[in-house]
Coordinates of N, CA and C in Angstrom, one line a residue:
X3 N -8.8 -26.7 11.3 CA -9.6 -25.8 12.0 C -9.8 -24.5 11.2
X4 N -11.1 -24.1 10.6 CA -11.3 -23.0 10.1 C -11.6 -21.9 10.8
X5 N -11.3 -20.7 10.6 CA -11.7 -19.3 11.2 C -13.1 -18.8 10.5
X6 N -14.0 -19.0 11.3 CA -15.6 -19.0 10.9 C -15.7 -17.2 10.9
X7 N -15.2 -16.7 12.0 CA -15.3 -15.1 11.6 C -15.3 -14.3 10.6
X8 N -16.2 -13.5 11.0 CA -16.8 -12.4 9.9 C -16.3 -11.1 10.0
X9 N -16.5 -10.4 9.2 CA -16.3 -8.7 9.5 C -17.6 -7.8 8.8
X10 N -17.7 -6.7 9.3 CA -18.6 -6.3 8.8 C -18.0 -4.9 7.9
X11 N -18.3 -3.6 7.0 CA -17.5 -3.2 6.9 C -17.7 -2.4 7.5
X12 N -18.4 -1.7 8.6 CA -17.8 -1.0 9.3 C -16.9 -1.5 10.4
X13 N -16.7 -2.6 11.3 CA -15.6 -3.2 11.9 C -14.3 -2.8 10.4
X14 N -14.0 -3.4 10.0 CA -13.0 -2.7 8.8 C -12.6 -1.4 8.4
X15 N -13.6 -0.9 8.2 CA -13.3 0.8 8.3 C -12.8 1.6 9.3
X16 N -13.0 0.9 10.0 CA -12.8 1.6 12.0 C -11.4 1.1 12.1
X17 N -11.0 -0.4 11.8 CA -10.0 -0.9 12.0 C -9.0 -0.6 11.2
X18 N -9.0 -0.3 9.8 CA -8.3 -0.1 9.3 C -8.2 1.4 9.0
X19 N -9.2 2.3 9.3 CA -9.2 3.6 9.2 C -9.3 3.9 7.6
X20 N -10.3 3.4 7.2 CA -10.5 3.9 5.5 C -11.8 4.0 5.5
X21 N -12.4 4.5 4.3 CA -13.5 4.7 4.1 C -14.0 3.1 3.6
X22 N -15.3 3.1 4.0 CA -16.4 2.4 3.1 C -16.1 2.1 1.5
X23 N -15.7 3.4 1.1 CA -16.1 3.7 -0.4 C -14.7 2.8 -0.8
X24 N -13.8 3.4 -0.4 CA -12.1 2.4 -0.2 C -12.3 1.2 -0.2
X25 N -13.3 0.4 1.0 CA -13.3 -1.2 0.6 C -13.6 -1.6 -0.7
X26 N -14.9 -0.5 -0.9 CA -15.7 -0.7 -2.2 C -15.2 -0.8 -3.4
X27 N -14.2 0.3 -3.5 CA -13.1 0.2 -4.7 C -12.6 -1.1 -4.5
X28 N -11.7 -1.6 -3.6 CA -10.5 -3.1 -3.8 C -11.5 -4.1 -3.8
X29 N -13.2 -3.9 -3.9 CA -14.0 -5.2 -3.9 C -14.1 -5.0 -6.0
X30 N -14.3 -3.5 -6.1 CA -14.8 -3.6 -7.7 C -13.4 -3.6 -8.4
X31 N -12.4 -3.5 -7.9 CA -11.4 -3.8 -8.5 C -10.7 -5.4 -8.6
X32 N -10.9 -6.3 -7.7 CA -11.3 -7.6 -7.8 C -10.1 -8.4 -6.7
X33 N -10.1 -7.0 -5.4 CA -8.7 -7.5 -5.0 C -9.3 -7.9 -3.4
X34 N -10.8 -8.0 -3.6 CA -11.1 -8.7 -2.7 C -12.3 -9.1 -2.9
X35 N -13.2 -9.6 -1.9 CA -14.4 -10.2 -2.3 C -15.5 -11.2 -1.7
X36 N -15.8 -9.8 -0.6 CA -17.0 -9.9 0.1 C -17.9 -10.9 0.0
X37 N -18.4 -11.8 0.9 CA -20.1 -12.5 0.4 C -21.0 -11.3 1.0
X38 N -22.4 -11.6 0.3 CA -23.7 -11.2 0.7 C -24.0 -11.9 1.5
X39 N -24.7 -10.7 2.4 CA -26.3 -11.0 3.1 C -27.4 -10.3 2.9
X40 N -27.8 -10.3 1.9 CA -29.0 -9.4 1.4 C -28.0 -8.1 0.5
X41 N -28.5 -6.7 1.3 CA -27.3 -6.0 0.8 C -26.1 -5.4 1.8
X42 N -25.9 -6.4 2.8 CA -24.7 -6.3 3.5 C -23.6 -6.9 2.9
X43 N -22.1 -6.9 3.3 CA -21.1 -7.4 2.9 C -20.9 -7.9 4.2
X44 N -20.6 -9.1 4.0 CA -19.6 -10.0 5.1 C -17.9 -9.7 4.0
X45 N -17.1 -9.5 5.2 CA -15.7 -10.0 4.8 C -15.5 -11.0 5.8
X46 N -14.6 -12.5 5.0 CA -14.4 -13.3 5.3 C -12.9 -12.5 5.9
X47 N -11.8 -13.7 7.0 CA -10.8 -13.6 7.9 C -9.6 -13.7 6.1
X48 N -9.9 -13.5 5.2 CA -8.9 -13.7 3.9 C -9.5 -12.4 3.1
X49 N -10.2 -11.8 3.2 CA -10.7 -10.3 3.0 C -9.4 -9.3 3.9
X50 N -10.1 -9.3 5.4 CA -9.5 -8.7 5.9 C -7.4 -9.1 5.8
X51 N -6.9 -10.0 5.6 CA -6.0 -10.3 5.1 C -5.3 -9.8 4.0
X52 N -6.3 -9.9 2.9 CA -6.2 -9.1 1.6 C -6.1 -7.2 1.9
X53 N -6.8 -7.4 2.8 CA -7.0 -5.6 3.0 C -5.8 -5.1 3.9
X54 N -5.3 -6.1 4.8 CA -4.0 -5.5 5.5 C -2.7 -5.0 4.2
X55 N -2.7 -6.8 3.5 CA -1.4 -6.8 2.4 C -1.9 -5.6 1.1
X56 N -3.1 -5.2 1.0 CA -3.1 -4.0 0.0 C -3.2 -2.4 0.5
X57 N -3.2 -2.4 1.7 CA -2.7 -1.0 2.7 C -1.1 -0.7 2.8
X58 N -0.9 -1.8 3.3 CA 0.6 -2.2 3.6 C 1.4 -1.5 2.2
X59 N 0.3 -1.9 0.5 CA 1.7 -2.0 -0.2 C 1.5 -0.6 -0.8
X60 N 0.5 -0.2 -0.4 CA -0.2 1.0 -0.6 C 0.8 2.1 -0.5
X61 N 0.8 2.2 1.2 CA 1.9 2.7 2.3 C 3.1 3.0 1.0
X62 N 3.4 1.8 1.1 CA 5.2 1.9 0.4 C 5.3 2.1 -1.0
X63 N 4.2 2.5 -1.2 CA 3.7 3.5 -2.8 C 3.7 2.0 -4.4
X64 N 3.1 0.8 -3.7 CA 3.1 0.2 -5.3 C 1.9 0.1 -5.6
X65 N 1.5 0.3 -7.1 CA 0.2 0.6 -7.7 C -0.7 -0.7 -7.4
X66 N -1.5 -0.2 -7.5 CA -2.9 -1.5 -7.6 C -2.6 -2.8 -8.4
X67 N -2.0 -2.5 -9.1 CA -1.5 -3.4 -10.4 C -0.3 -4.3 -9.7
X68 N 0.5 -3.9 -9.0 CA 1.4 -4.5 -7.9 C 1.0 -5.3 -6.9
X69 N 0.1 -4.6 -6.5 CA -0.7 -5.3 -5.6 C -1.5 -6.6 -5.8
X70 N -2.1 -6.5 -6.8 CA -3.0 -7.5 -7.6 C -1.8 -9.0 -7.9
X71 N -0.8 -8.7 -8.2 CA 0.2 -9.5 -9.0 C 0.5 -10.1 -7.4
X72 N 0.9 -9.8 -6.5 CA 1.2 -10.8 -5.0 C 0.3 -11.0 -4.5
X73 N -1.1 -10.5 -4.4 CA -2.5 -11.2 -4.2 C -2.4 -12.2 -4.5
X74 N -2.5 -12.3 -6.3 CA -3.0 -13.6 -7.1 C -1.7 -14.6 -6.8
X75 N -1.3 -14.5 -6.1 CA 0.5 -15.4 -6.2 C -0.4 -16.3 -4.7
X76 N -1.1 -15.6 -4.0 CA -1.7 -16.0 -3.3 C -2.5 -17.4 -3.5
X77 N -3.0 -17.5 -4.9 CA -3.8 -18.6 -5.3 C -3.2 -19.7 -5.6
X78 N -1.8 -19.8 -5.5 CA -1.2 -20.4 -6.3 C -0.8 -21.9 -5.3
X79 N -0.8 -22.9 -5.3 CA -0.9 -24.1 -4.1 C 0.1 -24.5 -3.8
X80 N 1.3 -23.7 -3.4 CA 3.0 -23.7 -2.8 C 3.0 -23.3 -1.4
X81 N 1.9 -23.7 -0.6 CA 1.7 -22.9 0.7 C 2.3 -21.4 0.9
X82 N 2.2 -20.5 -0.2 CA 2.9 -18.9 -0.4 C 4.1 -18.7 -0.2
X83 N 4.9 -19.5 -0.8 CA 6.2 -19.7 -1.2 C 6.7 -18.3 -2.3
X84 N 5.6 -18.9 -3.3 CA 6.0 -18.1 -4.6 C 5.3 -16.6 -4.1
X85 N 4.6 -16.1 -3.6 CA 4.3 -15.2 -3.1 C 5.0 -14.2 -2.2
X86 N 6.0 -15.3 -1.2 CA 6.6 -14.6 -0.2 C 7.5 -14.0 -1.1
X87 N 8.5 -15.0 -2.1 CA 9.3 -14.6 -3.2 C 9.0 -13.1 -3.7
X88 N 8.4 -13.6 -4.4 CA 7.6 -12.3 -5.1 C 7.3 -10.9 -4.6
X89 N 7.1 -10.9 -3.3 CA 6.5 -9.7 -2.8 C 7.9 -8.8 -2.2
X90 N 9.1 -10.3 -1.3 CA 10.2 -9.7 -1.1 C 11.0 -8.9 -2.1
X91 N 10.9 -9.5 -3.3 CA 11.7 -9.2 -4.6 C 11.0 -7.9 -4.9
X92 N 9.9 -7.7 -4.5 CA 8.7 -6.4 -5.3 C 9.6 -5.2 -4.4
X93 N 9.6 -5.7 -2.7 CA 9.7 -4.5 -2.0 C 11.1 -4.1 -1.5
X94 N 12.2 -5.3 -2.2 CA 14.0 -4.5 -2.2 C 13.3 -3.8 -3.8
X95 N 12.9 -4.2 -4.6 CA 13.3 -3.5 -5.8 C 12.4 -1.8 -5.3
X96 N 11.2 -1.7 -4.4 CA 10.8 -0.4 -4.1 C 11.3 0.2 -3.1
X97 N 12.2 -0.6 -2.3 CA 13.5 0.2 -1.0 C 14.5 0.8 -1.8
X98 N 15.0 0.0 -3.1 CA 15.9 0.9 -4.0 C 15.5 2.0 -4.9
X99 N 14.5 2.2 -4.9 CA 13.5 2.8 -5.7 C 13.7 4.9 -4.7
X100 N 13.2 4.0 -3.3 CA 12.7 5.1 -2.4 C 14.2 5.6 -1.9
X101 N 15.3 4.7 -1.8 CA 16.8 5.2 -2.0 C 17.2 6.3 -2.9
X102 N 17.0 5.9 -4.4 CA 17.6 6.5 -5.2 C 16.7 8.4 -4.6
X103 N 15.4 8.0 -4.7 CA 14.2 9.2 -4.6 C 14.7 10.0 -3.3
X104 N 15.2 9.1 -2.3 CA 15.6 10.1 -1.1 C 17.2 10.8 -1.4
X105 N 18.1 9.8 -2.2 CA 19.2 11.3 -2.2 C 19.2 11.9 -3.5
X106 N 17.9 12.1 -4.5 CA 17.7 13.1 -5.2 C 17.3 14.0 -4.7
X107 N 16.4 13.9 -3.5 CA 15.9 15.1 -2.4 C 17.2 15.4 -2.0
X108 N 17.8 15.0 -0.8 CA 18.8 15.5 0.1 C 19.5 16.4 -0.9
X109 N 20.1 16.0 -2.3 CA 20.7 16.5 -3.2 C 20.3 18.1 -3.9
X110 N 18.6 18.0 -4.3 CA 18.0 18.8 -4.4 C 17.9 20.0 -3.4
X111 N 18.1 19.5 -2.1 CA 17.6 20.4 -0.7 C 18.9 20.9 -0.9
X112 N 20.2 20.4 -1.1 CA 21.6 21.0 -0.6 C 21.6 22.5 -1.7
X113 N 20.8 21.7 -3.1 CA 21.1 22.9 -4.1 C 20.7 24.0 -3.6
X114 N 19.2 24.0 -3.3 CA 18.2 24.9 -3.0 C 18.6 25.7 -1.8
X115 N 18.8 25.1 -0.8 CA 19.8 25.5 0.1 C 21.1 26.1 0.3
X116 N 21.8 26.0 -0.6 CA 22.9 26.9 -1.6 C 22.8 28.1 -2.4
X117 N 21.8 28.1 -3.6 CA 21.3 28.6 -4.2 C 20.6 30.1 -3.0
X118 N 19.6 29.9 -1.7 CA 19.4 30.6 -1.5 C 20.4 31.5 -0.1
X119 N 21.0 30.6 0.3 CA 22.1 31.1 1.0 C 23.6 32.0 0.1
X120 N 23.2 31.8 -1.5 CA 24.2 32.6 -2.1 C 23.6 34.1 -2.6
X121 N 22.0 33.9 -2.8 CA 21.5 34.7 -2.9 C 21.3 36.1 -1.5
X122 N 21.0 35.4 -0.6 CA 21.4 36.3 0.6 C 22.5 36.9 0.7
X123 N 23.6 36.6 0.3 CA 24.7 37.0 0.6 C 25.0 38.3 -0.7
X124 N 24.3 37.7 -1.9 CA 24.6 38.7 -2.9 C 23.4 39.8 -2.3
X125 N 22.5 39.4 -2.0 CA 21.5 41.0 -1.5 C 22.0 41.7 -0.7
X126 N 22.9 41.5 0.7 CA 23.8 42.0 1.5 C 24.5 42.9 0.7
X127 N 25.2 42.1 -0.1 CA 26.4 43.3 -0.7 C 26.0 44.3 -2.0
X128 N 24.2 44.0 -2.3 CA 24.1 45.3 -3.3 C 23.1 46.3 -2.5

Protein backbone atom coordinates (compact mmCIF):
# COMPACT_ATOMS: atom_id res chain seq x y z
CA UNK A 1 0.00 0.00 0.00
CA UNK A 2 1.51 3.29 -1.16
CA UNK A 3 0.79 6.81 0.31
CA UNK A 4 -0.41 8.51 -2.97
CA UNK A 5 -0.46 11.99 -1.01
CA UNK A 6 0.83 15.18 -1.97
CA UNK A 7 1.91 18.39 -0.36
CA UNK A 8 1.98 21.52 -1.66
CA UNK A 9 4.49 24.00 -0.35
CA UNK A 10 2.47 26.09 1.15
CA UNK A 11 0.62 23.14 3.25
CA UNK A 12 4.56 22.63 4.35
CA UNK A 13 5.33 26.00 5.20
CA UNK A 14 2.25 26.39 7.38
CA UNK A 15 2.98 23.04 8.80
CA UNK A 16 6.19 23.20 9.50
CA UNK A 17 6.41 26.96 10.02
CA UNK A 18 9.35 27.92 7.53
CA UNK A 19 9.56 29.82 4.80
CA UNK A 20 9.06 28.91 1.12
CA UNK A 21 12.54 30.14 0.48
CA UNK A 22 13.77 27.36 3.39
CA UNK A 23 12.16 24.46 1.35
CA UNK A 24 13.86 25.93 -1.62
CA UNK A 25 17.21 25.86 -0.02
CA UNK A 26 16.93 21.77 1.26
CA UNK A 27 15.52 21.26 -2.50
CA UNK A 28 18.87 23.08 -4.04
CA UNK A 29 20.84 21.62 -1.62
CA UNK A 30 19.75 18.09 -2.66
CA UNK A 31 18.22 17.02 0.69
CA UNK A 32 15.11 16.82 -0.83
CA UNK A 33 13.23 16.67 -4.05
CA UNK A 34 10.12 17.89 -5.08
CA UNK A 35 8.28 16.63 -8.55
CA UNK A 36 6.87 19.27 -11.03
CA UNK A 37 3.72 20.37 -12.11
CA UNK A 38 4.38 22.98 -14.46
CA UNK A 39 6.04 25.46 -12.08
CA UNK A 40 4.49 24.04 -8.88
CA UNK A 41 6.27 21.73 -6.52
CA UNK A 42 4.53 18.67 -5.33
CA UNK A 43 6.26 17.07 -2.16
CA UNK A 44 5.88 13.56 -2.14
CA UNK A 45 4.86 11.79 1.82
CA UNK A 46 9.17 11.08 1.78
CA UNK A 47 9.81 14.94 1.13
CA UNK A 48 7.76 15.89 3.91
CA UNK A 49 9.64 13.08 6.03
CA UNK A 50 12.91 14.38 4.91
CA UNK A 51 11.80 17.86 6.01
CA UNK A 52 10.69 16.74 9.60
CA UNK A 53 14.26 14.64 10.02
CA UNK A 54 16.24 18.00 8.65
CA UNK A 55 14.23 20.50 11.21
CA UNK A 56 14.54 18.04 13.83
CA UNK A 57 18.51 17.95 13.41
CA UNK A 58 18.51 21.44 12.76
CA UNK A 59 16.82 22.15 16.31
CA UNK A 60 19.73 20.20 17.98
CA UNK A 61 22.31 22.29 16.01
CA UNK A 62 23.92 19.63 13.35
CA UNK A 63 25.09 21.17 10.08
CA UNK A 64 23.54 20.45 6.79
CA UNK A 65 26.40 18.24 6.13
CA UNK A 66 25.07 16.02 9.17
CA UNK A 67 22.09 16.05 8.00
CA UNK A 68 22.79 14.96 4.48
CA UNK A 69 25.06 11.92 5.84
CA UNK A 70 21.57 10.22 7.85
CA UNK A 71 19.37 11.29 4.88
CA UNK A 72 21.60 9.34 2.42
CA UNK A 73 21.88 6.23 5.02
CA UNK A 74 18.30 6.47 4.14
CA UNK A 75 19.01 5.00 0.60
CA UNK A 76 20.64 2.32 1.76
CA UNK A 77 18.33 -1.29 1.45
CA UNK A 78 18.63 -2.49 5.47
CA UNK A 79 15.11 -1.32 6.07
CA UNK A 80 17.06 1.93 8.09
CA UNK A 81 18.92 -0.10 10.20
CA UNK A 82 22.17 1.63 9.32
CA UNK A 83 20.49 4.88 9.51
CA UNK A 84 18.79 4.39 12.88
CA UNK A 85 22.54 3.51 13.88
CA UNK A 86 23.96 6.36 12.63
CA UNK A 87 21.70 9.04 13.52
CA UNK A 88 21.56 7.55 17.29
CA UNK A 89 25.37 7.64 17.38
CA UNK A 90 25.25 11.35 15.62
CA UNK A 91 22.87 12.65 18.46
CA UNK A 92 24.63 10.96 21.96
CA UNK A 93 27.86 12.29 20.32
CA UNK A 94 25.66 15.99 20.08
CA UNK A 95 24.00 15.39 23.78
CA UNK A 96 27.70 15.26 24.87
CA UNK A 97 28.57 18.03 22.91
CA UNK A 98 25.56 20.30 24.40
CA UNK A 99 26.71 18.78 28.01
CA UNK A 100 30.19 19.79 27.87
CA UNK A 101 28.63 23.54 26.27
CA UNK A 102 26.07 23.71 29.16
CA UNK A 103 28.57 23.46 32.19
CA UNK A 104 30.98 25.87 30.39
CA UNK A 105 27.96 28.26 30.70
CA UNK A 106 26.92 27.45 34.34
CA UNK A 107 30.74 27.74 34.98
CA UNK A 108 31.07 30.93 33.02
CA UNK A 109 27.73 32.39 34.82
CA UNK A 110 29.27 31.49 38.39
CA UNK A 111 32.53 33.51 37.32
CA UNK A 112 30.64 36.41 36.03
CA UNK A 113 28.45 36.26 38.81
CA UNK A 114 31.42 36.41 41.22
CA UNK A 115 33.40 38.65 39.51
CA UNK A 116 30.44 41.19 39.76
CA UNK A 117 29.26 40.51 43.19
CA UNK A 118 33.09 41.22 44.24
CA UNK A 119 33.03 44.15 42.45
CA UNK A 120 30.01 45.63 44.32
CA UNK A 121 31.33 44.96 47.37
CA UNK A 122 34.73 46.71 46.54
CA UNK A 123 32.57 49.91 45.32
CA UNK A 124 30.80 49.87 48.88
CA UNK A 125 33.96 50.13 50.57
CA UNK A 126 35.74 52.93 48.37
Amino acid sequence: MTNDRTYTIRQLTKEFSVTARTLRFYEDEGLISPSRRGQTRIYAPRDRARITLILRGRRVGFSLAEIREILDLYEIPDGGKSQILHARRKFEERAATLERQKVDIEESLTELRSEEHTSELQSHHD
